[in-house]
Structure formats: C-alpha cells, structure tokens
Tab-separated table of C-alpha atoms in Angstrom:
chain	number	residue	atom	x	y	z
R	1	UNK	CA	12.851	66.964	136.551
R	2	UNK	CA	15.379	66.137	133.628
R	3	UNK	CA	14.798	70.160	132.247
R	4	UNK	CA	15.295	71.425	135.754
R	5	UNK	CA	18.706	69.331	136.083
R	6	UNK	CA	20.039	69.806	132.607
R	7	UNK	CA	18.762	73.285	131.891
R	8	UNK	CA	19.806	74.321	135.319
R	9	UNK	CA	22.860	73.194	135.513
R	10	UNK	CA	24.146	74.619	132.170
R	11	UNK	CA	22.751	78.153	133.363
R	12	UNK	CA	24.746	78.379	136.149
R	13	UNK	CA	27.679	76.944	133.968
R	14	UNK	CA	27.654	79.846	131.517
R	15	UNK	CA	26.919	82.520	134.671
R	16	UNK	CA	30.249	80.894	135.941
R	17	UNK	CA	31.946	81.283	132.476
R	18	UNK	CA	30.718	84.935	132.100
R	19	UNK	CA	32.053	85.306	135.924
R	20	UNK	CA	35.685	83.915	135.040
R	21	UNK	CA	36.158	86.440	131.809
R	22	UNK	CA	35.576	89.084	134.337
R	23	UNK	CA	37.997	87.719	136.945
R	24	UNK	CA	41.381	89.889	137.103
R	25	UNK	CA	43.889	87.323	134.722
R	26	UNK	CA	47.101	86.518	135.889
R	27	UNK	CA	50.349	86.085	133.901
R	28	UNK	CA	53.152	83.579	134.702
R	29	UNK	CA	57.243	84.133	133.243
R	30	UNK	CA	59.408	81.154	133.780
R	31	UNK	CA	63.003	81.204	134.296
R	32	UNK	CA	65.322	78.144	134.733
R	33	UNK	CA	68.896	78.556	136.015
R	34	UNK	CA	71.273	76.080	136.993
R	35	UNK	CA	71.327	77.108	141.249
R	36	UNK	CA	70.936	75.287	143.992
R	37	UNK	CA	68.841	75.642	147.375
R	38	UNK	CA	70.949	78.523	148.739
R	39	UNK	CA	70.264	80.785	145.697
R	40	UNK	CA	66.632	79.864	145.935
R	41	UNK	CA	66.380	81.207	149.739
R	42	UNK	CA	68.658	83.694	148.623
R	43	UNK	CA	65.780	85.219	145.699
R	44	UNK	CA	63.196	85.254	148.623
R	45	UNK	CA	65.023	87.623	150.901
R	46	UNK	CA	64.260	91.153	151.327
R	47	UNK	CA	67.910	92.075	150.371
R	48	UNK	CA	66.570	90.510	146.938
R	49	UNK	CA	63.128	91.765	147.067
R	50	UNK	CA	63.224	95.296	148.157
R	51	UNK	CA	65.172	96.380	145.106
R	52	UNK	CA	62.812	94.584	142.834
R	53	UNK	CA	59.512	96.630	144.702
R	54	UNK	CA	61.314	99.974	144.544
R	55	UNK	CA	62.327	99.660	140.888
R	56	UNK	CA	59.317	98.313	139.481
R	57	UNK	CA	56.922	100.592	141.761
R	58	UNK	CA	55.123	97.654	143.104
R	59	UNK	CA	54.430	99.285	146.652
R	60	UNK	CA	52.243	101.929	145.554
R	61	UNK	CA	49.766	102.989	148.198
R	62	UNK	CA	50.777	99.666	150.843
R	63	UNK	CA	53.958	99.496	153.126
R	64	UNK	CA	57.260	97.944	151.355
R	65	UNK	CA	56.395	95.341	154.156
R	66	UNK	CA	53.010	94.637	152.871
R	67	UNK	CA	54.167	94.577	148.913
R	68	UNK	CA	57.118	92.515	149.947
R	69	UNK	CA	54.735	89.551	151.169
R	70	UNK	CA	52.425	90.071	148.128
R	71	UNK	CA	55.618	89.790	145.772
R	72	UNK	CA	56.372	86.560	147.655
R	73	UNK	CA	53.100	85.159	146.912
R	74	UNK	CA	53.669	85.639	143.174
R	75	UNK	CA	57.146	83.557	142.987
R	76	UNK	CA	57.217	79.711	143.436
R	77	UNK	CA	60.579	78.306	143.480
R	78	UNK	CA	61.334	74.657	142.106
R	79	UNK	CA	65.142	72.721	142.148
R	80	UNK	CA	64.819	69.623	139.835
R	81	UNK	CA	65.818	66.387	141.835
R	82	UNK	CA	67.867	64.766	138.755
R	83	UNK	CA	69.010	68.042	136.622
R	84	UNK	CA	69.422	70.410	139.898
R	85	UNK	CA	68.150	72.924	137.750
R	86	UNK	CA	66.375	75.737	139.692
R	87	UNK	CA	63.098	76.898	137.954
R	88	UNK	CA	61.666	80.223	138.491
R	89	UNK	CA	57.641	81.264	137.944
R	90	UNK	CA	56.980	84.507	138.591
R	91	UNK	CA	53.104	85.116	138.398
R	92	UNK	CA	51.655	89.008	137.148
R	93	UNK	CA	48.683	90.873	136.496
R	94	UNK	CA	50.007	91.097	132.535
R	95	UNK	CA	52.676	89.624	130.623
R	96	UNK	CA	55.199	92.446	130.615
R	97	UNK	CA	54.865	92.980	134.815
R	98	UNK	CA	55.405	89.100	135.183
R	99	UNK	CA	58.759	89.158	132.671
R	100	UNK	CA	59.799	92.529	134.139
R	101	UNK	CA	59.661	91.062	137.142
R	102	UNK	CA	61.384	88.137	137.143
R	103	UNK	CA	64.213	89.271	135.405
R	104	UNK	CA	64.594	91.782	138.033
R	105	UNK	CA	64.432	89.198	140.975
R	106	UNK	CA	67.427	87.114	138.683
R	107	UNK	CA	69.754	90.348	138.128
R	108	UNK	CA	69.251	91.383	141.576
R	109	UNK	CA	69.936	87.413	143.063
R	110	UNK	CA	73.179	88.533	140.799
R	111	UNK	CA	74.011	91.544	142.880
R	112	UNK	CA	73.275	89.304	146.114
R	113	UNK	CA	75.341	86.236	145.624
R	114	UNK	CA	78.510	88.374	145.031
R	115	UNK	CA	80.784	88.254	148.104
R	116	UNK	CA	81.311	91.718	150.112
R	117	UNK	CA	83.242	92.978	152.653
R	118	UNK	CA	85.916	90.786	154.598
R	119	UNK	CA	85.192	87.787	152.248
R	120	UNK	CA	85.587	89.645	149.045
R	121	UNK	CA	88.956	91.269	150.339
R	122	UNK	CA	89.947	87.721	151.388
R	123	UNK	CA	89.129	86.010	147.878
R	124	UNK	CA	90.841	88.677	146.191
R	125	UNK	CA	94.107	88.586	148.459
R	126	UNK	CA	94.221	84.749	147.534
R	127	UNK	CA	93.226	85.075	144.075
R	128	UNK	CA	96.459	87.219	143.490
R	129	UNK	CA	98.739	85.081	145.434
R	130	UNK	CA	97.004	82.345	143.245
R	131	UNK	CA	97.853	84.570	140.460
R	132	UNK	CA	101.590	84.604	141.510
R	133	UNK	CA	102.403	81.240	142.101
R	134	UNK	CA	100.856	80.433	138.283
R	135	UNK	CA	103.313	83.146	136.738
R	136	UNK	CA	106.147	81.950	138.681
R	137	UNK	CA	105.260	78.001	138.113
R	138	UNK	CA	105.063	78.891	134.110
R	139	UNK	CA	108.484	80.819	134.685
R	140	UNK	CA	110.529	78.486	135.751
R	141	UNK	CA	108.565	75.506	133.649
R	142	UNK	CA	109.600	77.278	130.717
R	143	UNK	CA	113.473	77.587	131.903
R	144	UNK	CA	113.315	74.059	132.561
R	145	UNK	CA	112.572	73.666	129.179
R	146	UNK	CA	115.076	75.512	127.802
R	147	UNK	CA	117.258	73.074	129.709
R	148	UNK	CA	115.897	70.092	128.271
R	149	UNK	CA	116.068	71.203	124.498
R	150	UNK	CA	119.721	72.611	125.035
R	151	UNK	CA	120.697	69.098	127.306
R	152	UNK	CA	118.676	66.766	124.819
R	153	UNK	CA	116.565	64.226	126.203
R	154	UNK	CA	119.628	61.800	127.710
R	155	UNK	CA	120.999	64.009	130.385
R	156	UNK	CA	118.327	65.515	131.225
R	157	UNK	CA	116.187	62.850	133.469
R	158	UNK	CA	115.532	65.019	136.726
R	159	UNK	CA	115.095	68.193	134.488
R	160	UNK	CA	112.430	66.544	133.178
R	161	UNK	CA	110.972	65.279	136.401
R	162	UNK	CA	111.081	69.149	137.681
R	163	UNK	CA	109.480	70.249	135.027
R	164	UNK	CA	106.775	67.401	135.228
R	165	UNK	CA	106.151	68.746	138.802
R	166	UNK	CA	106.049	72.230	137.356
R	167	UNK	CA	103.296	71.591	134.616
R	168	UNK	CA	101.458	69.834	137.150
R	169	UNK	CA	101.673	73.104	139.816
R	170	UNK	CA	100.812	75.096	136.219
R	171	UNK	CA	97.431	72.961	136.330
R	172	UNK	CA	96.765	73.152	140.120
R	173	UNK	CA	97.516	76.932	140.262
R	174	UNK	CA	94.933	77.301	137.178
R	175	UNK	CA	92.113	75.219	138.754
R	176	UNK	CA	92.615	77.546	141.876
R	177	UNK	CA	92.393	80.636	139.710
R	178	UNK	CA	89.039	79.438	138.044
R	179	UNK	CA	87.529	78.520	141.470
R	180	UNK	CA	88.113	81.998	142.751
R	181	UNK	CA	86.905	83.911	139.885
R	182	UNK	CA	83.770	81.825	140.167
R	183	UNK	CA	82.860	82.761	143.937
R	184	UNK	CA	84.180	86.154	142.949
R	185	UNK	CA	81.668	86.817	139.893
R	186	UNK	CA	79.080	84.927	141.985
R	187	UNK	CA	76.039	84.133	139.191
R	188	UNK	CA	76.066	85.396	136.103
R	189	UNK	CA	73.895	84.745	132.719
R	190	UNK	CA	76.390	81.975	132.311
R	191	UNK	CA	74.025	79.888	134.703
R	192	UNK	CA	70.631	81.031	132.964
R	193	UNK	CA	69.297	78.399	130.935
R	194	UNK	CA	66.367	80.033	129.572
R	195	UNK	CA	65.458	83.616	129.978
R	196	UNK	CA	62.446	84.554	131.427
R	197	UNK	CA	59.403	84.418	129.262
R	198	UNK	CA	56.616	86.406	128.378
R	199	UNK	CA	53.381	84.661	128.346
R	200	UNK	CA	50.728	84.280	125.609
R	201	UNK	CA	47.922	83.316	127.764
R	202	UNK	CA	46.681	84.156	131.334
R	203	UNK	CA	47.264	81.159	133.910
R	204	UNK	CA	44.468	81.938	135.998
R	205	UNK	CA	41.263	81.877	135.955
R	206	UNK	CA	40.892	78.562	134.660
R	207	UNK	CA	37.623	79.459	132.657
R	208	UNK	CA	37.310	76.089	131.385
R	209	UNK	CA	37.546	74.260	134.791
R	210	UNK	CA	35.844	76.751	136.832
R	211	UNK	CA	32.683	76.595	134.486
R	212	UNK	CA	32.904	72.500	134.677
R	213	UNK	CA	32.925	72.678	138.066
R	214	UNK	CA	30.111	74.892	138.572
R	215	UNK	CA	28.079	73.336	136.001
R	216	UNK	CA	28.626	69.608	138.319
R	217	UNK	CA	28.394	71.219	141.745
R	218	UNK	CA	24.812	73.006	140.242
R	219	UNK	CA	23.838	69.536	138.932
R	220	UNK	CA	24.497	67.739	142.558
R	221	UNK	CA	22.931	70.474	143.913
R	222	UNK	CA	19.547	70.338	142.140
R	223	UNK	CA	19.498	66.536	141.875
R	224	UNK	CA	19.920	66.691	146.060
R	225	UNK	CA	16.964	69.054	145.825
R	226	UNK	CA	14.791	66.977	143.218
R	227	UNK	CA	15.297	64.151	146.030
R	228	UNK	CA	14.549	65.975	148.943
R	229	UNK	CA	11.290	67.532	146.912
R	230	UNK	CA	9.666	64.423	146.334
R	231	UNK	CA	10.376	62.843	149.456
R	232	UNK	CA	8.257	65.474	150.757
R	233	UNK	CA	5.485	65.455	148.354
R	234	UNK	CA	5.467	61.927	149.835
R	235	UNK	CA	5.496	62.491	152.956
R	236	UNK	CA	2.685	64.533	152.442
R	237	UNK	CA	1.107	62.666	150.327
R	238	UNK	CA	1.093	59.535	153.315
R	239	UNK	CA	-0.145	62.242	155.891
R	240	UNK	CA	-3.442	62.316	153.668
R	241	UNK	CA	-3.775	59.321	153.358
R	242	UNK	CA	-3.491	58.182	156.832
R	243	UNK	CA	-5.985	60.729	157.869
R	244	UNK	CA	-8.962	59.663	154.743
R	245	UNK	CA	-8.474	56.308	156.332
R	246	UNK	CA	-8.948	57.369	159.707
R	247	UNK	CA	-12.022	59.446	158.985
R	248	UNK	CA	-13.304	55.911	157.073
R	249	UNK	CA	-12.343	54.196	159.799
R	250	UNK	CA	-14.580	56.751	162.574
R	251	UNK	CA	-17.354	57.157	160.552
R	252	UNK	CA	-17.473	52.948	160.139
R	253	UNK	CA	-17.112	52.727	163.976
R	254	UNK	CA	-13.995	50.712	163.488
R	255	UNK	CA	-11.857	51.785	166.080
C-alpha cells in the first residue's frame, strides 16, 4: 500500500500543478493614500465606477450593471488602524489592466470628492471674503507698523497691542484660507503615498499551495480507502471462515 499512497498522491499533485498553470492568472496593483472611510465608500460608488468601466472598456458584451459588480469584486479596500492610511488593491487579468485600473478608480475618486453645486458656490463665496479680511488685516498691520517705527517703541504701547491683534487675525485669516482651498481641491496626488504598481507576478492561482493541497487531500483520500479495503478483505475473509467451521461442525454432528 505505501506505492499506492506515495505514488498516488504525487500524481494527482503534479495533475493539480499542470491544472493551476492553465488557470486564468490574476494581477494585483496596490495603491496607498492617506484617506479616510468616506473616500473609501466614496471609490466604490457608481459615480466612481462607471467612468472607470466606460474608459477602460470593461463592459464589453455584459450590462454596465453587471461589469460594475465584477469591477467591485476586483477592489478590496483597507484603512490602517494606527497610520489611517487607506490602501488600495486592485486585482486584473494582467499587470497593465490591474495598474490602468486603479489609477483610474484614484483620478476619478479625485473628480468625486470635489465639492459641486451649492457647496462649491458657498466655499468659494467664503473663501473670498476669507481672502478679504487677510488683505485688509495685512493692510492695516503694516500701517500700524509704520506707526511704531516713526513713534519708537516708548509711545507706542497700544500701537503695538493693535498690531499684536492684527498679526494674530493675519494668522487666523491664513489658516481659514488653507482650510478652504483644501475642501475646494478635494484629493489630489498630494495625498498619494505610493502610486499604483504594476505587478511582477500573478497573485492567483497559488500553484504552489493548490498542488500541496491536492497532493494531502489525495493522500487522505487513498489512505481512507486502503482502510476501508482491508477491512473488507476481512470481513470477508471471517465470512469464510465462519462457514468452513460450520460445514466441520455439520459434517462432525456437532450442532
């Protein structure tokens, strides 16, 4: 039974092996960006998706509902409990679909996270009053200042406290300014850490593992069978036996 097990076993290995080369591979790009949760829902969205199909020609000869699940399948989504950073793996049947791909989900996220409408018109209204109150803080900071210098610094003690106030305004007004251009530009390649890549080597099939695991599932398999054969042959083997010794036992008179 040891050639049955051993040489058994390794023959449906290598079938399994042989099988895997001619599985379709798959390709995986990874992308990290530093996004939370909402830009993560955000990527799965058909807003997000639908571009992404129609550019790359991914529907082909299935509905744009249809290719939009399948393209959902391919993208797993990961946020990083101590970094917060978001990581993106987009999986492909070859490297340059699975790169293409996720850099078009990232640029169109881009498009997406940029307010529109009412909320754009409203960011921009208070980024230019914003705007306003930073050229008129810097204004009269820098008239104050001409005070001081002409004064000198002896008469000049709530001159200096106004303009104090001023600088601090000048920083406030700033901060504000920044903020807004932020939710304005929405994400940009200033939050991509690493560019998606192209991959080297197919993810999937897992050759290795899927021949390992055929090669031990064969071996349980025959050793189960190996077991169950000889329990037979002794079963069988009993069923003779009983039946010699009660054709000994008849022909002896023994009862």
């Amino acid at each position: 039974n040891v050639k049955l097990l051993v040489m058994g076993s390794l023959l449906v290995g290598l079938c399994a092996l042989g099988i895997g080369f001619m599985l379709p591979q798959t390709y995986q790009s990874v992308a990290v960006l530093q996004a939370e949760q909402p830009t993560a829902s955000l990527m799965m969205t058909a807003v997000v998706l639908d571009p992404v199909i129609e550019a790359l020609g991914l529907a082909k000869d299935e509905t744009l509902e249809a290719a939009r699940i399948r393209l959902r399948e391919r993208i797993k989504v990961a946020i990083g409990r101590n970094d917060k950073l978001m990581t993106l793996t987009v999986s492909g049947p070859t490297p340059q679909q699975a790169q293409d791909t996720a850099s078009a989900l990232i640029y169109q996220t881009y498009q997406q996270s940029r307010p529109k409408g009412s909320v754009r018109t409203r960011l921009e209204a208070q980024l230019a009053e914003a705007r306003l109150r930073l050229k008129n803080a810097q204004e009269a900071a820098t008239s104050l200042l001409k005070q001081l210098e002409k004064n000198g610094a002896g008469t000049g003690g709530e001159i200096a406290r106004g303009y104090a106030d001023l600088l601090g305004a000048t920083g406030t007004a700033q901060g504000q300014i920044s903020k807004l251009e932020t939710e304005l530009e929405g994400l940009t390649d200033a939050q991509l850490v690493q560019f998606p890549t192209l991959p080297q080597k197919p993810s999937q099939p897992k050759k290795g593992l899927i021949a390992i695991g055929a090669t031990l599932a064969a071996g349980l398999a025959l050793l189960l069978f190996v077991f169950m054969r000889q329990a037979l042959r002794h079963t069988t083997g009993n069923e003779k036996s009983a039946a010699k010794l009660l054709r000994i036992r008849k022909s002896l008179g023994l009862k």
